Coordinates of C-alpha atoms in Angstrom, one line a residue:
Chain A
X1 CA 22.8 77.4 109.2
X2 CA 23.1 75.0 112.3
X3 CA 23.6 71.9 110.2
X4 CA 26.6 73.8 108.3
X5 CA 30.2 73.2 109.4
X6 CA 31.4 76.8 110.0
X7 CA 34.9 77.6 110.7
X8 CA 35.1 80.7 113.1
X9 CA 38.1 82.7 112.2
X10 CA 40.0 84.3 115.3
X11 CA 41.3 87.2 114.1
X12 CA 44.5 89.0 114.9
X13 CA 44.8 93.0 115.2
X14 CA 47.4 94.5 112.6
X15 CA 48.6 98.0 112.6
X16 CA 48.7 98.7 108.7
X17 CA 48.7 101.9 108.1
X18 CA 50.3 104.2 110.3
X19 CA 49.2 107.8 111.4
X20 CA 51.4 109.7 109.1
X21 CA 50.1 107.8 106.3
X22 CA 46.7 108.3 107.5
X23 CA 47.1 112.0 107.5
X24 CA 49.0 111.8 104.0
X25 CA 45.8 110.0 102.6
X26 CA 43.3 112.3 103.8
X27 CA 45.3 114.9 103.2
X28 CA 45.7 114.1 99.9
X29 CA 42.1 113.1 98.9
X30 CA 41.0 117.0 100.4
X31 CA 43.4 118.7 98.3
X32 CA 42.6 116.4 95.2
X33 CA 39.3 117.0 95.6
X34 CA 39.3 120.8 95.7
X35 CA 41.9 121.1 92.6
X36 CA 39.4 119.0 91.0
X37 CA 36.6 121.2 91.3
X38 CA 38.4 124.4 91.3
X39 CA 40.0 123.1 88.0
X40 CA 36.8 122.2 86.7
X41 CA 35.7 125.8 87.7
X42 CA 39.2 127.3 85.9
X43 CA 38.7 125.4 82.7
X44 CA 35.1 126.7 82.5
X45 CA 34.0 129.0 84.5
X46 CA 30.2 129.8 85.8
X47 CA 28.2 132.3 83.7
X48 CA 27.6 134.6 86.5
X49 CA 25.5 137.5 86.5
X50 CA 26.4 140.3 88.8
X51 CA 25.2 144.0 89.3
X52 CA 28.3 144.8 90.9
X53 CA 31.6 146.3 89.6
X54 CA 34.3 144.0 89.1
X55 CA 36.3 145.4 91.2
X56 CA 33.9 144.3 94.1
X57 CA 34.6 140.7 93.0
X58 CA 37.0 137.8 93.2
X59 CA 35.5 135.0 92.1
X60 CA 37.8 133.7 89.8
X61 CA 40.1 134.9 91.7
X62 CA 39.7 133.3 95.1
X63 CA 38.9 129.9 93.0
X64 CA 42.4 130.2 91.7
X65 CA 43.9 130.6 95.0
X66 CA 42.3 127.8 96.9
X67 CA 43.6 125.6 93.5
X68 CA 47.2 126.8 94.3
X69 CA 47.0 126.5 97.8
X70 CA 45.6 123.1 97.5
X71 CA 48.4 122.3 94.8
X72 CA 51.0 123.4 97.2
X73 CA 49.6 121.3 99.7
X74 CA 49.3 118.3 97.4
X75 CA 52.5 118.7 96.3
X76 CA 54.9 118.7 99.5
X77 CA 51.8 115.9 100.6
X78 CA 53.2 113.5 98.2
X79 CA 56.9 114.7 98.9
X80 CA 56.4 113.3 102.4
X81 CA 54.8 110.2 100.9
X82 CA 57.9 109.4 98.9
X83 CA 60.0 110.4 102.5
X84 CA 58.0 108.2 104.3
X85 CA 58.5 105.0 101.8
X86 CA 61.9 104.7 103.1
X87 CA 61.4 105.3 107.1
X88 CA 57.7 103.9 107.2
X89 CA 56.7 100.8 108.3
X90 CA 56.8 97.6 105.7
X91 CA 53.2 98.2 104.6
X92 CA 54.2 101.9 103.8
X93 CA 57.6 100.6 102.2
X94 CA 58.2 102.3 98.0
X95 CA 59.1 98.1 97.9
X96 CA 55.0 98.1 97.9
X97 CA 54.5 99.7 94.7
X98 CA 57.5 98.6 92.6
X99 CA 57.0 95.0 90.8
X100 CA 60.8 94.0 91.7
X101 CA 60.5 89.9 92.2
X102 CA 58.9 87.4 90.4
X103 CA 56.3 86.9 93.2
X104 CA 55.3 90.3 92.8
X105 CA 54.1 89.9 89.3
X106 CA 52.7 86.5 90.2
X107 CA 50.8 88.1 93.0
X108 CA 49.2 90.7 90.5
X109 CA 48.4 88.1 88.2
X110 CA 46.7 86.1 91.0
X111 CA 44.8 89.5 92.0
X112 CA 43.5 89.7 88.3
X113 CA 42.2 86.2 88.3
X114 CA 40.6 86.2 91.3
X115 CA 39.4 89.6 92.1
X116 CA 38.6 91.3 88.7
X117 CA 37.9 88.2 86.6
X118 CA 36.4 86.8 89.4
X119 CA 37.6 82.9 88.4
X120 CA 37.6 80.3 90.7
X121 CA 40.5 79.6 92.9
X122 CA 42.4 80.2 96.4
X123 CA 41.0 83.2 97.7
X124 CA 44.3 85.8 98.0
X125 CA 44.9 87.2 101.6
X126 CA 47.2 90.2 101.7
X127 CA 47.9 92.6 104.7
X128 CA 48.8 96.0 103.5
X129 CA 48.1 96.6 99.7
X130 CA 48.3 93.5 97.4
X131 CA 50.3 93.9 94.1
X132 CA 47.9 94.8 92.1
X133 CA 46.9 97.9 94.1
X134 CA 50.7 98.8 94.7
X135 CA 51.4 98.8 91.3
X136 CA 48.3 101.0 90.4
X137 CA 49.6 103.5 93.3
X138 CA 52.9 103.6 91.3
X139 CA 50.8 104.3 88.3
X140 CA 49.1 107.0 90.5
X141 CA 52.4 108.5 91.7
X142 CA 53.4 109.0 88.3
X143 CA 50.1 111.0 87.4
X144 CA 51.0 112.9 90.6
X145 CA 54.4 113.7 88.8
X146 CA 52.5 114.7 85.5
X147 CA 50.3 117.2 87.4
X148 CA 53.0 118.8 89.6
X149 CA 55.3 118.9 86.6
X150 CA 52.5 120.8 84.1
X151 CA 51.2 122.8 87.2
X152 CA 54.0 124.3 88.5
X153 CA 55.0 124.8 84.6
X154 CA 52.3 126.8 84.2
X155 CA 52.5 128.6 87.3
X156 CA 56.3 129.2 87.1
X157 CA 55.6 132.7 84.8
X158 CA 53.3 134.0 87.2
X159 CA 54.9 132.8 90.7
X160 CA 57.5 134.8 92.4
X161 CA 58.8 131.7 94.1
X162 CA 62.1 129.6 93.3
X163 CA 60.2 126.8 93.9
X164 CA 57.7 127.1 90.8
X165 CA 60.1 128.8 88.8
X166 CA 61.8 125.5 88.9
X167 CA 59.7 123.8 86.4
X168 CA 59.8 126.6 83.8
X169 CA 61.6 123.9 81.6
X170 CA 58.1 121.8 81.3
X171 CA 56.1 124.8 79.2
X172 CA 59.2 125.1 77.1
X173 CA 59.2 120.8 76.4
X174 CA 55.7 121.0 75.1
X175 CA 56.4 124.1 73.1
X176 CA 54.4 126.5 75.3
X177 CA 51.4 126.7 77.7
X178 CA 48.6 125.8 75.5
X179 CA 49.6 121.8 75.2
X180 CA 50.9 122.0 78.9
X181 CA 47.6 123.3 80.0
X182 CA 45.8 120.5 77.6
X183 CA 47.9 118.0 79.2
X184 CA 46.9 119.2 82.9
X185 CA 43.4 118.7 82.1
X186 CA 43.6 115.3 80.3
X187 CA 45.6 113.9 83.3
X188 CA 42.6 115.3 86.0
X189 CA 40.5 112.8 84.4
X190 CA 42.9 110.0 85.9
X191 CA 42.2 111.1 89.4
X192 CA 38.8 111.2 88.9
X193 CA 38.5 107.3 87.3
X194 CA 41.2 106.6 90.4
X195 CA 39.0 107.6 93.0
X196 CA 35.7 105.8 91.6
X197 CA 37.5 102.5 91.2
X198 CA 39.6 103.2 94.7
X199 CA 36.1 103.6 96.7
X200 CA 34.6 101.0 95.0
X201 CA 37.2 98.4 95.2
X202 CA 37.7 99.2 99.2
X203 CA 33.8 98.4 99.8
X204 CA 34.5 95.4 97.4
X205 CA 37.3 94.3 100.2
X206 CA 34.9 95.3 103.4
X207 CA 32.3 93.1 101.6
X208 CA 34.3 89.8 100.7
X209 CA 37.1 89.6 102.9
X210 CA 35.2 91.1 106.7
X211 CA 39.1 92.6 107.5
X212 CA 38.1 96.1 108.3
X213 CA 39.5 97.7 105.2
X214 CA 37.1 100.6 105.1
X215 CA 38.1 101.3 109.0
X216 CA 41.5 100.8 108.8
X217 CA 42.3 104.2 106.8
X218 CA 40.7 105.6 110.1
X219 CA 42.4 103.8 113.0
X220 CA 44.9 102.2 110.7
X221 CA 44.2 98.3 111.9
X222 CA 43.1 95.6 109.8
X223 CA 42.3 92.1 111.3
X224 CA 43.7 89.3 109.9
X225 CA 43.0 85.4 110.4
X226 CA 45.4 83.4 112.9
X227 CA 46.0 80.6 110.5
X228 CA 47.7 83.6 108.5
X229 CA 50.2 83.9 110.9
X230 CA 50.5 81.0 112.0
X231 CA 51.1 79.6 108.5
X232 CA 53.5 82.4 108.3
X233 CA 51.9 83.7 104.8
X234 CA 54.0 86.7 103.4
X235 CA 52.5 90.3 104.8
X236 CA 53.8 92.3 101.5
X237 CA 53.8 91.6 97.7
X238 CA 57.8 91.4 97.7
X239 CA 58.8 89.7 100.5
X240 CA 59.7 86.0 100.4
X241 CA 57.3 83.5 101.6
X242 CA 58.9 81.6 105.0
Chain B
X1 CA 79.9 143.6 38.8
X2 CA 82.3 143.5 41.6
X3 CA 82.5 144.1 45.1
X4 CA 82.8 147.9 44.3
X5 CA 79.4 148.4 43.8
X6 CA 78.8 148.0 47.8
X7 CA 80.2 150.9 49.7
X8 CA 83.1 150.7 51.6
X9 CA 82.4 152.3 54.4
X10 CA 79.0 152.0 56.0
X11 CA 77.8 155.3 57.4
X12 CA 76.6 155.5 60.8
X13 CA 73.0 154.9 61.7
X14 CA 72.6 158.7 62.6
X15 CA 74.2 159.8 59.7
X16 CA 71.7 158.3 57.8
X17 CA 68.6 159.8 59.5
X18 CA 70.1 163.4 59.3
X19 CA 70.8 162.5 55.6
X20 CA 67.1 161.4 55.5
X21 CA 66.1 164.7 57.0
X22 CA 65.4 164.4 60.5
X23 CA 66.6 166.6 63.2
X24 CA 68.4 166.1 66.2
X25 CA 65.1 166.1 68.2
X26 CA 63.8 163.2 66.0
X27 CA 66.8 161.1 66.3
X28 CA 66.4 161.7 70.3
X29 CA 63.0 161.0 70.4
X30 CA 63.2 157.6 68.5
X31 CA 66.6 156.5 70.9
X32 CA 64.5 157.0 74.3
X33 CA 61.4 155.1 72.8
X34 CA 63.7 152.6 71.7
X35 CA 65.2 152.4 74.9
X36 CA 62.0 151.7 76.5
X37 CA 60.8 149.5 74.1
X38 CA 63.8 147.0 75.1
X39 CA 63.3 147.4 78.6
X40 CA 66.7 149.5 79.3
X41 CA 66.7 152.3 82.5
X42 CA 66.5 155.8 81.0
X43 CA 70.6 156.2 81.9
X44 CA 70.7 153.7 78.9
X45 CA 69.7 156.3 76.4
X46 CA 73.1 158.2 76.4
X47 CA 74.4 154.9 75.6
X48 CA 72.3 154.2 72.9
X49 CA 72.3 157.5 71.3
X50 CA 76.3 156.8 71.0
X51 CA 76.1 153.4 69.6
X52 CA 73.9 155.1 66.8
X53 CA 76.1 157.6 66.8
X54 CA 78.9 156.1 65.9
X55 CA 78.3 152.5 65.0
X56 CA 78.2 151.8 61.5
X57 CA 74.8 150.3 59.7
X58 CA 74.9 146.5 60.1
X59 CA 74.5 145.2 56.6
X60 CA 71.1 142.9 56.5
X61 CA 69.9 140.0 54.3
X62 CA 66.3 139.5 54.7
X63 CA 64.9 136.4 53.4
X64 CA 61.3 136.0 52.5
X65 CA 60.3 132.1 52.1
X66 CA 57.3 130.5 53.2
X67 CA 55.0 133.5 54.4
X68 CA 52.6 136.2 53.7
X69 CA 55.2 139.3 54.0
X70 CA 52.6 140.2 57.1
X71 CA 56.3 140.6 59.3
X72 CA 57.5 143.0 56.6
X73 CA 54.0 144.9 57.0
X74 CA 54.0 145.1 60.4
X75 CA 57.5 145.8 60.7
X76 CA 56.9 149.5 58.5
X77 CA 54.4 150.3 60.5
X78 CA 56.3 150.7 63.9
X79 CA 55.4 153.6 65.7
X80 CA 57.9 156.0 64.8
X81 CA 58.9 156.6 61.4
X82 CA 62.7 156.2 62.1
X83 CA 62.2 152.8 62.3
X84 CA 61.5 152.1 59.1
X85 CA 63.2 154.3 57.4
X86 CA 67.0 153.4 59.1
X87 CA 66.2 150.3 60.0
X88 CA 64.6 148.9 56.9
X89 CA 64.6 151.2 54.2
X90 CA 68.2 152.1 55.0
X91 CA 69.8 149.7 56.9
X92 CA 71.0 148.6 54.0
X93 CA 68.6 146.1 53.1
X94 CA 71.2 144.5 50.9
X95 CA 68.7 142.2 49.7
X96 CA 65.2 141.7 50.2
X97 CA 62.6 140.0 47.7
X98 CA 59.7 142.6 48.4
X99 CA 61.1 145.8 49.0
X100 CA 64.6 146.2 47.1
X101 CA 64.4 147.8 43.7
X102 CA 67.0 145.1 42.1
X103 CA 65.9 142.2 40.7
X104 CA 67.2 138.7 38.8
X105 CA 70.8 138.9 38.4
X106 CA 71.6 142.1 40.0
X107 CA 69.7 141.4 43.4
X108 CA 71.3 137.8 43.6
X109 CA 74.9 139.4 43.1
X110 CA 73.9 141.9 45.9
X111 CA 73.1 139.3 48.3
X112 CA 76.5 137.4 47.4
X113 CA 78.6 140.5 48.2
X114 CA 77.3 141.5 51.2
X115 CA 77.7 138.0 52.0
X116 CA 81.4 137.9 51.0
X117 CA 82.3 142.1 52.0
X118 CA 80.5 141.5 55.3
X119 CA 81.2 138.2 56.4
X120 CA 80.4 137.6 60.0
X121 CA 79.0 140.8 60.2
X122 CA 75.7 140.9 58.8
X123 CA 72.2 140.4 60.0
X124 CA 70.3 137.4 58.6
X125 CA 66.6 137.9 58.8
X126 CA 64.3 135.3 58.0
X127 CA 60.6 135.5 57.1
X128 CA 59.0 132.4 56.7
X129 CA 59.2 128.7 56.7
X130 CA 61.4 126.5 55.2
X131 CA 59.6 123.7 52.6
X132 CA 61.6 120.4 53.2
X133 CA 59.4 118.3 50.9
X134 CA 59.6 116.9 47.4
X135 CA 63.2 118.5 48.0
X136 CA 62.3 121.9 48.1
X137 CA 60.6 122.6 45.6
X138 CA 57.7 124.1 46.9
X139 CA 59.6 127.5 47.6
X140 CA 62.4 128.2 44.9
X141 CA 64.1 131.5 44.1
X142 CA 66.5 132.0 41.5
X143 CA 67.0 128.3 41.2
X144 CA 67.9 127.7 44.1
X145 CA 65.7 125.7 47.2
X146 CA 64.7 128.0 49.9
X147 CA 67.3 125.6 52.5
X148 CA 70.0 126.3 50.2
X149 CA 69.8 130.0 50.3
X150 CA 69.3 129.4 53.9
X151 CA 72.2 127.7 54.4
X152 CA 74.3 129.5 52.1
X153 CA 73.0 132.9 54.0
X154 CA 73.4 131.3 57.6
X155 CA 76.6 129.8 57.5
X156 CA 78.4 133.6 58.0
X157 CA 75.7 135.6 59.7
X158 CA 76.5 137.8 63.0
X159 CA 73.2 136.9 64.2
X160 CA 69.6 135.0 62.7
X161 CA 66.7 136.4 63.2
X162 CA 63.5 134.3 62.9
X163 CA 60.5 137.0 62.1
X164 CA 57.2 135.9 62.8
X165 CA 55.6 132.6 63.4
X166 CA 56.4 131.0 60.1
X167 CA 60.1 130.6 60.5
X168 CA 59.7 130.7 64.4
X169 CA 57.2 127.9 64.5
X170 CA 56.2 127.2 61.1
X171 CA 52.6 128.7 61.5
X172 CA 49.4 127.8 59.5
X173 CA 51.5 126.1 56.7
X174 CA 52.8 123.4 58.7
X175 CA 49.3 122.7 60.0
X176 CA 48.5 118.6 59.9
X177 CA 49.0 117.3 57.7
X178 CA 51.6 119.8 56.5
X179 CA 51.8 118.9 52.9
X180 CA 54.8 120.7 52.2
X181 CA 56.8 120.2 55.0
X182 CA 57.2 123.3 56.4
X183 CA 60.1 124.0 58.6
X184 CA 60.8 126.6 61.3
X185 CA 64.4 127.8 60.5
X186 CA 65.5 126.7 64.6
X187 CA 65.4 123.2 63.4
X188 CA 67.4 123.4 60.0
X189 CA 70.4 125.9 61.4
X190 CA 72.6 124.2 63.8
X191 CA 75.5 125.5 65.9
X192 CA 73.8 128.6 65.5
X193 CA 71.6 130.8 67.9
X194 CA 68.2 131.6 66.7
X195 CA 66.2 134.9 67.6
X196 CA 63.0 133.4 67.5
X197 CA 60.5 136.7 67.2
X198 CA 57.4 134.8 66.7
X199 CA 53.5 136.2 66.2
X200 CA 51.6 136.5 63.2
X201 CA 53.2 139.0 62.6
X202 CA 54.8 140.0 65.4
X203 CA 54.5 143.8 67.0
X204 CA 56.5 146.1 64.7
X205 CA 58.3 147.4 67.8
X206 CA 59.5 144.4 69.4
X207 CA 61.0 143.7 66.0
X208 CA 62.6 146.6 65.7
X209 CA 63.8 146.2 69.2
X210 CA 65.5 143.3 68.3
X211 CA 67.4 145.1 66.0
X212 CA 68.5 148.2 67.7
X213 CA 69.6 145.8 70.7
X214 CA 71.7 143.6 67.7
X215 CA 73.0 147.0 66.9
X216 CA 73.8 148.4 70.0
X217 CA 75.6 145.6 72.0
X218 CA 76.6 143.7 69.0
X219 CA 75.2 140.5 70.5
X220 CA 72.0 138.9 70.8
X221 CA 69.3 139.9 73.3
X222 CA 68.7 137.2 76.5
X223 CA 66.7 134.5 75.5
X224 CA 64.1 132.9 76.9
X225 CA 63.6 128.8 77.2
X226 CA 62.0 128.9 73.9
X227 CA 64.7 130.8 72.1
X228 CA 62.5 134.5 72.2
X229 CA 64.1 137.4 73.7
X230 CA 62.9 138.0 77.4
X231 CA 62.3 142.0 76.8
X232 CA 59.0 140.9 74.9
X233 CA 58.2 137.7 75.6
X234 CA 58.2 136.8 79.1
X235 CA 55.1 137.7 80.4
X236 CA 51.9 136.3 79.1
X237 CA 49.0 138.7 76.9
X238 CA 46.9 137.7 79.9
X239 CA 49.2 139.3 82.5
X240 CA 48.8 142.7 80.9
X241 CA 45.4 142.2 79.8
X242 CA 43.5 145.8 80.5
X243 CA 40.3 143.4 80.8
X244 CA 42.0 141.3 83.5
X245 CA 39.9 142.7 86.1
X246 CA 36.8 141.0 84.6
X247 CA 38.5 137.7 84.5
X248 CA 39.5 138.0 88.5
X249 CA 35.9 138.8 89.1
X250 CA 34.7 135.9 87.2
X251 CA 32.7 138.1 84.5
X252 CA 33.0 136.8 81.1
X253 CA 31.4 137.3 77.7
X254 CA 29.7 134.3 77.1
X255 CA 28.7 134.8 72.9
X256 CA 30.2 137.4 71.3
X257 CA 26.7 139.6 70.7
X258 CA 25.6 139.2 74.4
X259 CA 25.4 142.1 77.3
X260 CA 28.6 141.1 78.6
X261 CA 30.5 141.2 75.1
X262 CA 28.9 145.4 75.1
X263 CA 30.2 145.6 78.8
X264 CA 33.8 144.7 77.6
X265 CA 34.0 141.4 79.9
X266 CA 36.9 138.9 79.6
X267 CA 36.6 136.9 76.6
X268 CA 38.4 134.0 78.2
X269 CA 35.0 131.6 77.6
X270 CA 35.0 132.2 74.1
X271 CA 38.0 130.8 73.5
X272 CA 40.8 133.8 74.5
X273 CA 44.1 132.0 74.6
X274 CA 46.0 135.2 76.3
X275 CA 46.5 133.1 79.3
X276 CA 48.8 130.8 77.4
X277 CA 50.3 133.1 75.0
X278 CA 53.4 134.8 75.6
X279 CA 53.7 138.5 74.0
X280 CA 53.9 142.1 74.6
X281 CA 50.3 142.9 72.4
X282 CA 48.9 144.6 75.7
X283 CA 51.2 146.9 76.3
X284 CA 52.8 147.7 72.9
X285 CA 49.5 147.3 71.2
X286 CA 49.5 147.5 67.4
X287 CA 49.5 150.3 64.5
X288 CA 51.2 153.1 66.8
X289 CA 49.6 151.7 69.9
X290 CA 46.2 152.0 68.5
X291 CA 44.7 148.5 69.8
X292 CA 45.2 144.9 70.0
X293 CA 43.0 142.0 69.5
X294 CA 41.4 141.9 72.7
X295 CA 40.8 145.7 72.7
X296 CA 38.6 145.1 70.2
X297 CA 36.7 142.6 71.4
X298 CA 38.2 139.6 69.9
X299 CA 39.6 136.8 71.9
X300 CA 43.5 136.5 71.5
X301 CA 44.3 133.6 69.2
X302 CA 47.7 132.8 70.6
X303 CA 49.2 133.4 67.0
X304 CA 52.8 133.8 68.3
X305 CA 52.4 130.5 70.3
X306 CA 53.7 127.1 69.0
X307 CA 51.4 124.8 67.3
X308 CA 48.5 127.2 68.1
X309 CA 46.9 126.3 64.7
X310 CA 46.5 122.7 65.7
X311 CA 46.1 122.9 69.3
X312 CA 42.7 123.0 69.8
X313 CA 39.9 125.5 68.7
X314 CA 40.1 129.2 68.2
X315 CA 36.6 129.8 70.1
X316 CA 37.0 127.4 73.0
X317 CA 38.8 127.0 75.7
X318 CA 38.0 123.4 75.7
X319 CA 41.3 121.0 75.0
X320 CA 40.5 119.1 71.6
X321 CA 41.5 115.7 72.0
X322 CA 44.0 114.9 68.9
X323 CA 43.1 111.5 67.1
X324 CA 39.4 111.5 68.7
X325 CA 37.7 113.6 66.4
X326 CA 37.7 117.5 65.9
X327 CA 34.3 117.4 67.9
X328 CA 35.7 115.6 71.1
X329 CA 37.0 117.3 74.0
X330 CA 39.0 116.3 76.4
X331 CA 35.7 116.0 78.7
X332 CA 34.0 114.1 76.8
X333 CA 36.0 111.6 76.6
X334 CA 36.7 112.0 80.4
X335 CA 32.9 111.5 80.6
X336 CA 32.6 108.7 78.5
X337 CA 35.4 106.6 80.7
X338 CA 33.2 107.6 83.7
X339 CA 30.7 106.2 82.3
X340 CA 31.9 103.3 81.1
X341 CA 34.2 102.7 84.2
X342 CA 30.9 103.4 86.4
X343 CA 29.4 100.4 83.8
X344 CA 32.3 98.2 84.6
X345 CA 32.2 98.6 88.6
X346 CA 28.1 98.0 88.6
X347 CA 28.9 94.7 86.5
X348 CA 32.0 93.7 88.8
X349 CA 29.6 94.5 91.7
X350 CA 26.8 92.3 90.6
X351 CA 29.2 89.0 89.7
X352 CA 30.9 89.6 93.0
X353 CA 27.5 88.4 94.4
X354 CA 27.3 85.6 92.0
X355 CA 30.4 84.6 91.9
X356 CA 31.8 85.1 95.8
X357 CA 28.4 84.0 97.3
X358 CA 29.9 81.6 99.4
X359 CA 32.2 83.6 101.0
X360 CA 29.8 86.7 101.7
X361 CA 27.5 84.1 103.0
X362 CA 29.8 82.4 105.0
X363 CA 31.1 85.9 106.5
X364 CA 27.4 86.9 107.3
X365 CA 27.1 83.3 109.0
X366 CA 30.1 83.9 110.8
X367 CA 28.9 86.7 112.2
X368 CA 25.4 86.0 113.2
X369 CA 26.7 82.8 115.0
X370 CA 29.4 85.1 117.0
X371 CA 26.1 86.9 118.0
X372 CA 24.3 83.8 118.9
X373 CA 27.1 83.0 121.3
X374 CA 27.1 86.3 122.8
X375 CA 23.5 86.0 123.7
X376 CA 23.6 82.7 125.4

């Protein structure tokens, strides 16, 4: 080891994820977990045996209540995140998610080659989301939208508040609740697959980069090599290099 | 034959009822029942009685295309005999293939006469879907295709009612691959509102309610976003189901012959589509309010919902995944996708340790070097 030339990096602390973004992230995670668990129960409840009268129990009722409460949290949290995309720092900006420049697309291609296909090449450095991640988050936003539309659409006929009633056109568009419910159910699988890949990639980046990827969603800090700053490299996918 | 055969002045509904041998009490009973059915306040009973006493019978043309006549059957079994007597038998069913006495030339002539004489005043009821395949040869009457007959009759109708799932949604004859191209009528009639009264069949009282509403107010009832009368289709079967407490309690029938079925638990897990089906079955019930499918121990099959015949299986809630084979459900596909993802990630993890070995080793060495510096 001692014979090997080793460049010891000087790291700089960068405040990437602001507190509202971190709150959003964990609230979203909790809401999604609650929604998936209760959603599975609602679609196929357990075979309970009970000596009690039905009037003494409210199992499905409570599961549905949790689902509906979590859905409201999820919905407003999502709206808040959209808002924060306009007022937050550059790592939270909406520009992180929409491929609007050639550079964004080029970076996506690089990430695909280096991180997914693991071809040899210059390692890619990003501080906030890399371009590929940003684009995948854009897809998750669409999935959020689908779930909110179909979910509140199904809820519209039982809700008394005006907000869910705004979505009553959704089941009408799909010709009724049967298909709407199925779309709601199918889309849920996107969240499960996303969560699995997401958690894996967080560990992957921590493992090969050592920049504090995992802890960044706790404290907001990432640790970036000093040279990256000195070279004035881009920080976000759509930001032009100096 | 001339138009003279159609009576110049139509008698009122009340006159017809009296002529039929009903007394005033029967008439008022019918009025109060209909008022309740169409969701009006009891104070509207006077209005309703007055309307039926003064308004002449509205001529009705009732067409039958691709259907099984279960709508007509349901209608003539609605709970009050006056319903069938004045609304169907007597309402001047000026033309209806299954119930009229005339046939051939006379029948066609009667329809033509009604259409001419009561231009813009008659109600057009359509039972059945219209086959659009092979130029409509799958259902022709009197040498005309269903589409020709429909378009001709719809042109000057005061209102158009689509009876049942066939006329509203296409029903089972439009199931994939829909060989005859069975088409619901709202897709064929442009520029005119179609009142959809879906169900296979619709509830007789609902059908009567829609007609009475038209007669009483002279305009179509309030419709929902899918074109169904709100008075009967704004609640799910689930919402008014007497087994709902078992659903909320989490107590379900697991199979048709189990203990839970005997206890009358909720039929959700044996495929009940009540939670996705908008209809009034739970309140109005069938055959003079005797029962409805769930009450007889059978899950709702969602017969009043669009595409119920192709949207998944009848005795399962699991959502069938169109295009992936009948046996595949969304969850099976999901589980396979999850397995594939997990395998891909495992492969990626292994490859990371191979391809990115230098990076990882450097990071570890860098860390160790720092640690040593701290020691010294």
